Amino acid sequence: MERCCAYPRKNKGQASGDAMDELIGPLLGGDRRALARAITLIESTRSDHRARASRLLTELPTRQALRIGLSGTPGVGKSSFIEAFGKLLTGQGLRVAVLAVDPSSARSGGSILGDKTRMETLARDPLAFIRPSPSRGELGGVARRSRETVQLCEAAGFDIILVETVGVGQSETLVAEMTDLFVLLLAPAGGDELQGVKRGIMEIADLVLVNKADGELRGPALRTVADYAGALRLLRHRPEDPEGYPQAMPVSALSGEGLDEVWAHLTHLARWRREQGHFAARRADQARRWFMAELRGGLLARLDRPVVKAQTVLLGDAVARGELTPEGAAERIMTLLDRGESS
Amino acid sequence: MERCCAYPRKNKGQASGDAMDELIGPLLGGDRRALARAITLIESTRSDHRARASRLLTELPTRQALRIGLSGTPGVGKSSFIEAFGKLLTGQGLRVAVLAVDPSSARSGGSILGDKTRMETLARDPLAFIRPSPSRGELGGVARRSRETVQLCEAAGFDIILVETVGVGQSETLVAEMTDLFVLLLAPAGGDELQGVKRGIMEIADLVLVNKADGELRGPALRTVADYAGALRLLRHRPEDPEGYPQAMPVSALSGEGLDEVWAHLTHLARWRREQGHFAARRADQARRWFMAELRGGLLARLDRPVVKAQTVLLGDAVARGELTPEGAAERIMTLLDRGESS
């Protein structure tokens, strides 16, 4: 697959003056253990780890992989699809990284992809790298670490980065904001279940795949495809799509049917968007959003400064006793931050 | 209903020195037009309106109503229940305010309760006041305005404040954080649909009501009650509950069956929690959360300062062009805020 470096996401001038991080060499060489260690730094809550991680991200040269978001509710056969599709890609000599963004992990600590046996064959493939979702911190934090992990995988020379998420609302949007293409995976269903898929998800999907189009489910699968094809036609055509997209099609992770077509559609879409400038425009827009997310996160992080935290506890008690309004107490903390005596 | 003023939520010392707001008199008199106007100030995005609103909230004396959260998905008969239950309360001479927190309104601008004809009789009742959900701003903003509206209704002397929300996840939590009691309204269903209700919602519910327990749905309703009663028994007993709570019971907004019992249970729960100190403790805890919400909101509001906004746009473009990392750009804005040259 063509690789395009026309889009440096960082300012080399920023690279720290220190000696190069010892992980950089192995990372550029595509060493998977080094990659795993670097990701662990990114996911760490220790500030020295975080600092080293962001130095790493700044020092690493930018490479550009094709980032594919994949969403599907439990039971649609997401793992089997990724396994089959991933093998198809590695079979073409492409290096594939599979990451997961799991909203539930932000709360319950539960994690999809937690257990690689879900994709045994792919996990053993030397051209593949599988990483579960970071399981600590709120969704915003998970998103930040995930997009940094995507950058790492690109720097490590992976060609395709599959970012998987469970179809439960906001997480799809998050994944769509860190990927170039978005694939929605569904199971055969009655037409009446069509409403089950939120309109918002339909609107970010580039391909809607109905899995399990084999055996006795083949008929229902084809009908479901027709239903979604109809629904997709109702959606306003997006400028970043060539004629006829977004598309719905049947696939079978089991028989492998449709997988080649899926890959053909994705490469066609990617090439078309690169030519039309939509590809770069989307990444630019994503970078802008990340900037705003960083800004909000960094601002809120000030509330964790020891002095501020201590005051917040005291004022919180006053508010709880009813001696201060929530608004009034908040104002006092603001003033404290303004006086700059908080750092 | 006993009214308890033992919990002043604000510091009178804070009251502004200006002449009393002309709305205060009518508000204390319980004038519904004045209340509606005051709420409009709270919901306004104009800073002078917001300023007057928060002055109002500080100047108004604190009264304490019983705040009841009510959640139910569309189709369970929420409006008819509120209408019937509200009439029962006003029939006892209690003044009832019905507010709505509609998460969808935060996005689509759509709003439950948008049209009072949903509760015609109650809307015409001089002892009742019905207000739709604020339909502008993100969910956090809707929550802030809603809880300020609750305070206004209390100051205006309402005895019961029903805060309605549609059962779609996060909104229940928001409503539970601004109410004293939480009621979950359900429709008769097969036991297999029991999983449909998220565990988190079951855990915040004080009463689970199965509506439509009349006619041929009476049987299914009773079975559904039994199912939920069983599910509730599985939940760990909460210290703030007397023995036997949370409870599931059948009601019929149509026939009125069960409504008296619902009211009896709610007053029993409220009295018990007041005696045990859980009532005040919960409000104190809520005030603490509001304080933190105010703090986060106020901090993020700094990004709207003209100088900061302008810089943010410029740096955002640089990030989009790939000349700066999102992290680096965010750092620069932080520095700008620290230098305090932003205000």
XYZ file of C-alpha atoms in Angstrom:
686
model
C 0.000 0.000 0.000
C 1.334 3.464 -0.804
C 2.677 5.290 2.220
C 2.452 9.061 2.341
C 4.591 11.248 4.557
C 3.240 14.530 3.229
C 1.662 15.160 6.583
C 4.135 15.744 9.427
C 1.991 16.005 12.536
C 4.706 17.591 14.614
C 7.326 20.271 14.676
C 10.766 18.671 14.670
C 12.058 21.837 16.330
C 10.239 20.673 19.421
C 12.238 17.479 19.799
C 13.943 17.483 23.202
C 17.651 18.040 23.340
C 18.291 14.876 25.383
C 19.942 11.820 23.910
C 17.561 9.847 21.727
C 15.340 7.509 23.693
C 16.670 3.955 23.579
C 13.235 2.755 22.420
C 13.373 4.796 19.215
C 15.747 2.515 17.333
C 13.801 -0.696 17.978
C 10.516 1.147 17.374
C 11.590 2.362 13.961
C 12.727 -1.185 13.274
C 9.193 -2.289 14.015
C 10.158 -4.290 17.110
C 6.858 -5.333 18.682
C 8.232 -5.689 22.203
C 9.590 -2.146 22.022
C 6.209 -0.984 20.732
C 4.424 -2.724 23.595
C 6.790 -1.081 26.094
C 6.266 2.357 24.523
C 2.489 1.929 24.684
C 2.795 0.976 28.344
C 4.572 4.299 28.919
C 1.717 6.104 27.193
C -0.872 4.306 29.285
C 1.013 4.833 32.523
C -0.302 7.319 35.063
C 3.233 8.073 36.350
C 4.205 11.570 35.260
C 7.792 10.556 34.408
C 6.406 7.813 32.167
C 3.999 10.273 30.536
C 6.837 12.753 30.011
C 9.037 10.127 28.375
C 6.066 9.035 26.251
C 5.392 12.531 24.909
C 9.136 12.999 24.261
C 8.999 9.763 22.307
C 6.014 10.970 20.284
C 7.829 14.196 19.454
C 11.127 12.535 18.551
C 9.670 9.804 16.381
C 9.459 10.579 12.662
C 5.947 10.698 11.249
C 4.798 7.879 9.058
C 1.261 7.541 7.819
C -0.679 4.307 7.963
C -4.258 3.740 6.872
C -6.340 3.973 10.036
C -9.554 1.979 9.936
C -12.170 2.259 12.666
C -14.324 -0.812 13.216
C -17.454 -0.885 15.325
C -19.865 -3.686 16.085
C -21.978 -4.743 19.035
C -21.066 -7.970 20.871
C -22.237 -11.000 18.924
C -21.783 -9.681 15.390
C -18.532 -11.645 15.083
C -16.125 -8.731 15.369
C -13.176 -10.842 16.508
C -13.598 -13.436 13.770
C -13.903 -10.654 11.208
C -10.751 -8.904 12.421
C -8.946 -12.237 12.493
C -9.980 -13.133 8.920
C -9.554 -9.620 7.528
C -6.248 -9.151 9.349
C -4.888 -12.406 7.928
C -5.935 -11.286 4.434
C -3.899 -8.103 4.899
C -0.828 -9.736 6.404
C -1.135 -12.270 3.580
C -0.390 -9.360 1.254
C 2.684 -8.508 3.297
C 1.002 -5.580 5.061
C 1.817 -5.007 8.733
C -1.389 -4.773 10.765
C -1.900 -3.297 14.234
C -5.182 -3.986 16.061
C -6.091 -1.620 18.886
C -9.252 -1.362 20.934
C -11.093 1.558 22.458
C -13.398 0.170 25.084
C -15.681 2.687 26.789
C -16.670 0.160 29.435
C -13.028 -0.271 30.375
C -13.049 3.387 31.358
C -15.591 2.523 34.027
C -15.597 -1.132 34.920
C -11.979 -1.808 34.046
C -13.358 -4.546 31.816
C -11.680 -4.622 28.433
C -12.443 -6.036 25.010
C -9.484 -7.697 23.392
C -8.313 -8.305 26.932
C -7.581 -11.836 25.878
C -5.711 -12.359 22.652
C -7.032 -15.883 22.302
C -10.002 -14.064 20.769
C -7.750 -13.758 17.705
C -5.288 -16.582 18.151
C -4.040 -16.931 14.581
C -3.607 -13.205 14.038
C -1.919 -12.799 17.406
C 0.708 -15.346 16.334
C 1.286 -13.591 12.985
C 4.691 -11.822 12.944
C 3.207 -9.066 10.768
C 0.416 -8.360 13.276
C 0.315 -6.554 16.610
C -2.688 -6.738 18.940
C -3.188 -4.434 21.900
C -6.172 -4.350 24.300
C -7.854 -1.133 25.330
C -6.206 0.876 28.123
C -8.388 0.017 31.072
C -7.730 2.951 33.384
C -9.117 6.480 33.460
C -12.223 8.104 32.005
C -13.229 7.895 28.354
C -11.376 11.069 27.438
C -8.154 9.629 28.849
C -8.696 6.345 27.055
C -9.177 8.288 23.807
C -6.008 10.311 24.317
C -3.896 7.248 25.008
C -5.483 5.434 22.086
C -4.697 8.138 19.550
C -1.122 8.383 20.857
C -0.884 4.608 20.502
C -2.060 4.973 16.894
C 0.793 7.443 16.298
C 3.258 5.002 17.839
C 2.065 2.170 15.606
C 2.444 4.415 12.569
C 5.965 5.370 13.600
C 6.689 1.664 14.086
C 5.900 1.246 10.410
C 2.555 -0.510 10.510
C 0.620 -0.117 7.252
C -2.872 -0.720 8.564
C -4.178 0.218 11.987
C -7.515 -1.296 12.929
C -9.136 0.483 15.862
C -11.914 -1.666 17.246
C -14.741 -0.523 19.496
C -18.000 -1.942 20.767
C -21.054 -0.270 19.317
C -22.398 1.579 22.314
C -22.658 5.224 21.286
C -20.003 7.809 22.037
C -17.099 5.406 21.557
C -17.736 5.183 17.792
C -17.425 8.950 17.515
C -14.154 8.832 19.431
C -12.787 6.124 17.150
C -14.027 7.928 14.022
C -12.046 10.949 15.229
C -8.783 9.004 15.206
C -9.273 7.007 12.004
C -9.416 7.663 8.251
C -12.181 5.198 7.428
C -14.999 3.778 9.504
C -16.527 0.322 9.123
C -19.748 -0.704 10.850
C -20.107 -4.463 11.342
C -23.607 -5.886 11.803
C -25.264 -9.272 12.127
C -28.202 -10.408 9.985
C -31.410 -9.013 11.460
C -35.057 -8.338 10.745
C -35.707 -5.091 8.920
C -37.525 -3.827 11.981
C -34.253 -3.912 13.910
C -32.869 -1.360 11.505
C -33.716 1.433 13.913
C -31.423 -0.287 16.397
C -28.475 1.411 14.733
C -28.325 5.057 15.734
C -28.516 7.493 12.831
C -25.313 9.125 14.035
C -23.415 5.880 13.563
C -24.853 5.371 10.079
C -23.635 8.862 9.232
C -20.000 8.179 10.135
C -19.869 4.739 8.492
C -18.024 4.397 5.175
C -18.891 0.725 4.862
C -21.721 -1.169 6.514
C -20.874 -4.880 6.576
C -23.399 -7.557 7.408
C -21.393 -10.493 8.730
C -22.340 -14.185 8.910
C -23.529 -14.186 5.281
C -23.056 -17.956 5.168
C -25.130 -21.108 5.715
C -28.741 -20.520 6.589
C -28.062 -16.922 7.652
C -27.032 -16.012 4.096
C -30.614 -15.144 3.090
C -31.345 -12.932 6.119
C -27.902 -11.328 5.704
C -28.642 -10.325 2.096
C -32.021 -8.903 3.136
C -30.343 -6.928 5.940
C -27.817 -5.582 3.439
C -30.703 -4.429 1.237
C -32.362 -2.747 4.212
C -29.225 -0.823 5.112
C -28.436 -0.002 1.499
C -31.859 1.620 1.391
C -31.265 3.461 4.655
C -27.863 4.693 3.470
C -29.404 6.070 0.269
C -31.644 8.222 2.471
C -28.638 9.854 4.109
C -27.391 13.038 2.468
C -24.402 12.301 0.210
C -21.148 13.404 1.884
C -18.672 15.478 -0.152
C -15.819 13.218 0.983
C -17.465 10.193 -0.694
C -17.180 9.110 -4.310
C -20.478 8.197 -6.029
C -22.187 5.192 -4.461
C -20.744 5.511 -0.970
C -21.299 4.784 1.893
C -22.027 1.171 0.902
C -23.615 -1.859 2.531
C -22.377 -5.353 1.674
C -22.451 -8.931 2.967
C -19.351 -10.627 4.351
C -18.536 -13.906 6.020
C -15.608 -14.097 8.392
C -16.244 -17.855 8.327
C -16.124 -18.501 4.560
C -14.049 -15.404 3.788
C -16.638 -14.227 1.274
C -16.560 -10.502 0.642
C -13.305 -9.804 2.467
C -11.405 -9.027 -0.757
C -14.208 -6.681 -1.799
C -14.072 -4.937 1.586
C -10.361 -4.319 1.128
C -10.909 -3.150 -2.448
C -13.572 -0.672 -1.315
C -11.404 0.664 1.505
C -8.343 1.198 -0.693
C -10.532 2.793 -3.380
C -12.068 5.167 -0.822
C -8.673 6.037 0.662
C -7.087 6.707 -2.736
C -10.047 8.809 -3.882
C -9.995 10.901 -0.711
C -6.230 11.384 -0.962
C -6.637 12.625 -4.531
C -9.508 14.921 -3.591
C -7.680 16.251 -0.539
C -10.350 14.973 1.854
C -7.902 12.563 3.465
C -5.477 15.247 4.619
C -8.366 17.590 5.455
C -9.889 14.997 7.767
C -6.606 14.430 9.603
C -6.138 18.181 9.920
C -9.620 18.491 11.378
C -8.899 15.624 13.768
C -5.663 17.288 14.899
C -7.670 20.434 15.659
C -10.107 18.466 17.789
C -7.263 16.729 19.633
C -5.742 20.125 20.346
C -9.003 21.289 21.920
C -9.298 18.044 23.890
C -5.715 18.473 25.172
C -6.527 22.049 26.108
C -9.618 21.133 28.106
C -7.824 18.219 29.742
C -4.802 20.314 30.658
C -6.962 23.054 32.099
C -8.899 20.644 34.296
C -5.638 19.025 35.412
C -4.926 22.223 37.375
C -7.573 21.184 39.850
C -5.227 18.355 40.845
C -2.497 20.718 42.043
C -1.952 20.084 45.780
C -2.796 23.639 46.947
C -5.918 23.759 44.801
C -6.967 20.264 45.832
C -6.639 21.136 49.513
C -8.695 24.318 49.090
C -11.269 22.452 47.026
C -11.795 19.993 49.877
C -12.202 22.810 52.439
C -14.601 24.808 50.282
C -16.451 21.634 49.342
C -17.139 21.070 53.045
C -18.379 24.657 53.412
C -20.693 24.117 50.448
C -21.911 20.840 51.929
C -22.650 22.675 55.221
C -24.583 25.236 53.185
C -22.294 28.113 54.153
C -21.376 28.756 50.514
C -23.175 28.324 47.208
C -21.542 25.960 44.715
C -21.128 28.995 42.447
C -19.485 31.125 45.159
C -17.082 28.383 46.165
C -16.116 27.768 42.532
C -15.367 31.485 42.155
C -12.917 31.337 45.070
C -10.959 28.498 43.512
C -10.847 30.444 40.231
C -9.366 33.424 42.061
C -6.801 31.150 43.674
C -5.818 29.845 40.228
C -5.641 33.398 38.868
C -3.347 34.581 41.639
C -1.068 31.874 40.298
C -0.158 30.895 43.872
C -1.443 27.436 43.104
C 1.460 25.964 41.174
C -46.194 18.007 54.086
C -43.668 19.152 56.683
C -41.310 21.779 55.346
C -37.786 21.944 56.728
C -35.543 24.963 56.449
C -32.671 23.464 58.413
C -30.561 23.439 55.259
C -29.600 26.913 54.020
C -27.816 26.226 50.750
C -26.281 29.695 50.598
C -24.487 32.327 52.618
C -26.740 35.355 53.081
C -23.583 37.449 53.458
C -23.092 36.914 49.743
C -26.319 38.652 48.771
C -25.518 41.581 46.477
C -25.909 45.090 47.875
C -28.182 46.227 45.035
C -31.880 46.881 45.563
C -33.896 43.679 45.799
C -34.790 42.281 42.390
C -38.365 43.148 41.452
C -39.044 39.477 40.777
C -38.357 38.457 44.371
C -41.637 39.677 45.818
C -43.854 37.896 43.286
C -41.617 34.807 43.442
C -41.982 34.497 47.199
C -45.712 34.986 46.668
C -45.594 31.973 44.394
C -46.555 33.932 41.269
C -46.134 31.469 38.404
C -45.557 34.135 35.742
C -42.737 35.588 37.832
C -41.338 32.074 38.259
C -41.485 31.473 34.522
C -39.676 34.765 33.888
C -37.001 33.955 36.473
C -36.433 30.538 34.878
C -36.099 32.214 31.499
C -33.308 34.340 32.994
C -31.605 31.178 34.243
C -31.884 29.533 30.846
C -30.728 32.614 28.971
C -27.283 32.666 27.399
C -27.009 36.453 27.811
C -24.435 37.218 30.509
C -26.515 40.035 32.037
C -29.442 37.621 32.322
C -27.183 34.972 33.900
C -25.801 37.570 36.316
C -29.285 38.667 37.368
C -30.306 35.026 37.708
C -27.441 34.146 40.043
C -28.139 37.335 42.063
C -31.719 36.131 42.336
C -30.611 32.701 43.529
C -28.420 34.297 46.187
C -31.043 36.778 47.394
C -33.938 34.348 47.596
C -34.477 32.709 50.984
C -34.045 28.945 51.023
C -37.098 26.770 51.314
C -36.974 23.032 51.009
C -39.401 21.046 48.900
C -39.430 17.312 48.365
C -37.608 16.724 45.083
C -38.690 13.602 43.253
C -36.860 12.335 40.171
C -38.940 10.345 37.706
C -37.529 8.344 34.833
C -39.243 6.247 32.218
C -38.674 5.420 28.571
C -41.169 6.745 26.017
C -44.320 4.650 25.975
C -44.470 3.730 29.661
C -47.118 6.393 30.207
C -44.950 8.935 32.012
C -47.157 11.908 31.156
C -50.373 10.214 32.254
C -48.670 9.108 35.472
C -47.394 12.609 36.237
C -50.812 14.006 35.404
C -52.638 11.564 37.696
C -50.041 11.664 40.489
C -49.760 15.444 40.259
C -53.529 15.834 40.573
C -53.499 13.569 43.632
C -50.932 15.865 45.253
C -52.612 19.141 44.329
C -55.846 17.504 45.573
C -54.177 17.474 48.996
C -53.425 21.174 48.656
C -49.762 20.590 47.813
C -48.137 22.874 45.236
C -46.451 20.804 42.525
C -43.777 21.863 40.037
C -42.988 19.569 37.114
C -39.641 20.086 35.403
C -37.945 18.048 32.707
C -34.319 17.222 32.002
C -34.124 16.091 28.416
C -30.685 14.931 27.238
C -31.840 14.869 23.625
C -32.774 18.530 23.904
C -29.112 19.228 24.581
C -28.332 17.910 21.115
C -31.345 17.969 18.837
C -33.079 20.872 20.521
C -36.039 18.517 20.810
C -37.679 18.638 24.224
C -39.985 16.428 26.246
C -42.757 18.343 27.923
C -42.325 20.802 25.079
C -46.064 20.812 24.759
C -48.127 21.109 27.902
C -51.113 19.478 26.259
C -49.307 16.292 27.285
C -50.641 17.115 30.778
C -53.641 19.296 30.071
C -55.503 18.965 33.355
C -52.421 19.427 35.514
C -51.264 22.368 33.404
C -54.561 24.133 34.148
C -54.306 23.428 37.901
C -53.519 26.660 39.828
C -51.441 24.636 42.311
C -49.261 23.187 39.532
C -46.432 24.587 37.449
C -45.064 22.780 34.373
C -41.816 23.730 32.683
C -40.208 22.015 29.669
C -36.538 21.144 29.557
C -34.142 23.918 28.577
C -33.368 23.076 24.984
C -30.039 24.838 24.498
C -26.476 23.918 25.421
C -24.780 20.627 26.273
C -26.034 18.207 28.911
C -23.924 19.786 31.647
C -25.486 23.174 30.962
C -28.961 21.692 30.916
C -28.224 20.087 34.290
C -26.956 23.342 35.793
C -29.983 25.296 34.649
C -32.285 22.522 35.833
C -30.911 22.432 39.355
C -31.068 26.236 39.560
C -34.673 25.992 38.384
C -35.321 23.484 41.174
C -33.961 26.036 43.673
C -36.231 28.711 42.204
C -39.299 26.496 42.487
C -38.401 25.778 46.116
C -38.033 29.476 46.839
C -41.384 30.038 45.136
C -42.885 27.791 47.807
C -43.622 24.619 45.862
C -43.943 21.584 48.112
C -43.191 18.879 45.553
C -40.842 19.169 42.610
C -41.092 16.382 40.072
C -38.063 16.240 37.778
C -38.877 14.107 34.769
C -36.377 12.539 32.400
C -36.459 9.979 29.622
C -34.730 6.734 30.484
C -31.695 6.897 28.268
C -28.694 6.532 30.545
C -26.695 9.470 31.871
C -29.731 11.715 32.303
C -31.088 9.574 35.163
C -27.849 10.072 37.075
C -28.062 13.824 36.511
C -31.633 13.906 37.786
C -30.807 11.668 40.750
C -28.112 14.200 41.666
C -30.666 17.003 41.978
C -33.485 15.086 43.683
C -34.169 13.494 47.077
C -36.037 10.435 45.806
C -35.925 8.597 42.508
C -38.818 6.770 40.879
C -38.399 4.457 37.902
C -41.539 4.032 35.808
C -41.853 0.920 33.643
C -44.412 -0.720 31.404
C -45.507 -4.376 31.742
C -42.950 -6.591 29.973
C -41.719 -10.146 29.612
C -39.232 -11.201 32.267
C -36.601 -11.481 29.556
C -36.802 -7.742 29.032
C -35.652 -7.272 32.580
C -32.080 -6.816 31.430
C -33.367 -3.872 29.416
C -33.071 -1.729 32.538
C -29.445 -0.898 33.269
C -28.211 -2.050 36.651
C -27.054 1.476 37.405
C -30.619 2.754 37.107
C -31.958 -0.008 39.330
C -29.370 1.028 41.917
C -30.521 4.648 42.109
C -34.250 3.836 42.104
C -36.155 4.135 45.400
C -39.388 2.916 43.841
C -39.858 0.862 40.694
C -43.400 1.370 39.396
C -44.943 -0.819 36.724
C -47.616 1.304 35.088
C -50.683 0.209 33.077
C -51.658 -2.348 35.726
C -55.229 -2.254 34.434
C -57.411 -4.204 31.969
C -55.703 -7.072 30.237
C -52.245 -5.717 31.067
C -52.896 -6.151 34.788
C -51.630 -9.738 34.783
C -48.403 -8.994 32.896
C -47.900 -5.911 35.085
C -48.079 -7.984 38.288
C -45.622 -10.508 36.850
C -43.247 -7.681 35.869
C -43.508 -6.305 39.414
C -42.549 -9.724 40.751
C -39.584 -9.885 38.370
C -38.267 -6.506 39.482
C -38.981 -7.193 43.135
C -36.730 -10.217 42.725
C -34.063 -8.194 40.944
C -34.164 -5.482 43.616
C -33.663 -8.075 46.355
C -30.421 -9.053 44.636
C -29.065 -5.518 44.942
C -27.076 -4.789 48.082
C -29.236 -3.038 50.696
C -28.415 0.681 50.838
C -27.838 2.289 54.255
C -30.164 5.169 53.323
C -33.089 2.767 52.932
C -35.416 1.457 55.642
C -36.070 -2.301 55.592
C -37.846 -3.473 52.447
C -36.659 -0.714 50.109
C -36.177 -0.139 47.192
C -39.631 -1.508 46.301
C -41.426 -2.525 43.135
C -45.190 -2.046 42.828
C -47.960 -1.875 40.218
C -49.751 1.371 39.415
C -52.334 2.541 36.922
C -52.360 6.151 35.839
C -55.645 5.244 34.126
C -57.551 3.757 37.060
C -55.550 5.585 39.697
C -54.739 2.300 41.446
C -51.581 2.416 43.527
C -51.101 6.180 43.389
C -51.955 6.671 47.074
C -49.541 3.873 47.983
C -46.794 5.515 45.896
C -47.277 8.760 47.797
C -47.352 6.908 51.116
C -44.076 5.149 50.281
C -42.391 8.375 49.190
C -43.404 10.314 52.287
C -42.373 7.373 54.482
C -38.968 7.202 52.801
C -38.472 10.960 53.051
C -39.422 11.078 56.726
C -37.212 8.096 57.565
C -34.228 9.609 55.780
C -34.772 12.964 57.474
C -34.818 11.251 60.861
C -31.707 9.219 60.054
C -29.868 12.233 58.637
C -29.556 10.646 55.192
C -31.772 13.326 53.650
C -29.507 16.232 54.614
C -26.412 14.123 53.896
C -27.577 13.478 50.348
C -28.246 17.151 49.687
C -24.846 18.024 51.146
C -23.223 15.480 48.861
C -25.141 16.859 45.890
C -24.021 20.410 46.729
C -20.424 19.148 46.719
C -20.852 17.627 43.275
C -22.455 20.839 41.969
C -19.500 22.782 43.293
C -17.112 20.567 41.339
C -19.283 20.852 38.238
C -19.295 24.658 38.573
C -15.535 24.596 39.001
C -14.922 22.553 35.863
C -17.412 24.619 33.900
C -15.938 27.914 35.051
C -12.414 26.793 34.266
C -13.342 25.750 30.734
C -15.222 29.041 30.260
C -11.817 30.763 30.202
C -11.251 29.332 26.761
C -14.038 31.638 25.580
C -12.129 34.807 26.504
C -11.551 36.812 23.304
C -7.727 36.839 23.495
C -7.605 33.115 24.257
C -10.148 32.327 21.578
C -8.181 34.220 18.953
C -4.946 32.456 19.898
C -6.747 29.113 19.953
C -7.876 29.619 16.374
C -4.349 30.548 15.223
C -2.696 27.630 17.026
C -5.467 25.323 15.850
C -4.547 26.190 12.270
C -0.870 25.519 12.976
C -1.819 22.136 14.442
C -3.983 21.403 11.420
C -1.033 22.263 9.145
C 1.080 19.853 11.202
C 3.466 22.568 12.390
C 2.604 21.932 16.032
C 1.519 18.891 18.012
C -1.887 19.116 19.710
C 0.010 18.787 23.012
C 2.469 21.589 22.198
C -0.261 23.960 21.080
C -2.294 23.258 24.211
C 0.783 24.065 26.319
C 1.057 27.510 24.679
C -2.541 28.390 25.526
C -1.942 27.277 29.119
C 1.037 29.619 29.331
C -1.081 32.430 27.940
C -3.680 31.775 30.642
C -0.969 31.641 33.315
C 0.514 34.973 32.274
C -2.952 36.264 33.073
C -2.823 38.478 29.990
C -5.906 36.732 28.746
C -8.608 38.434 30.759
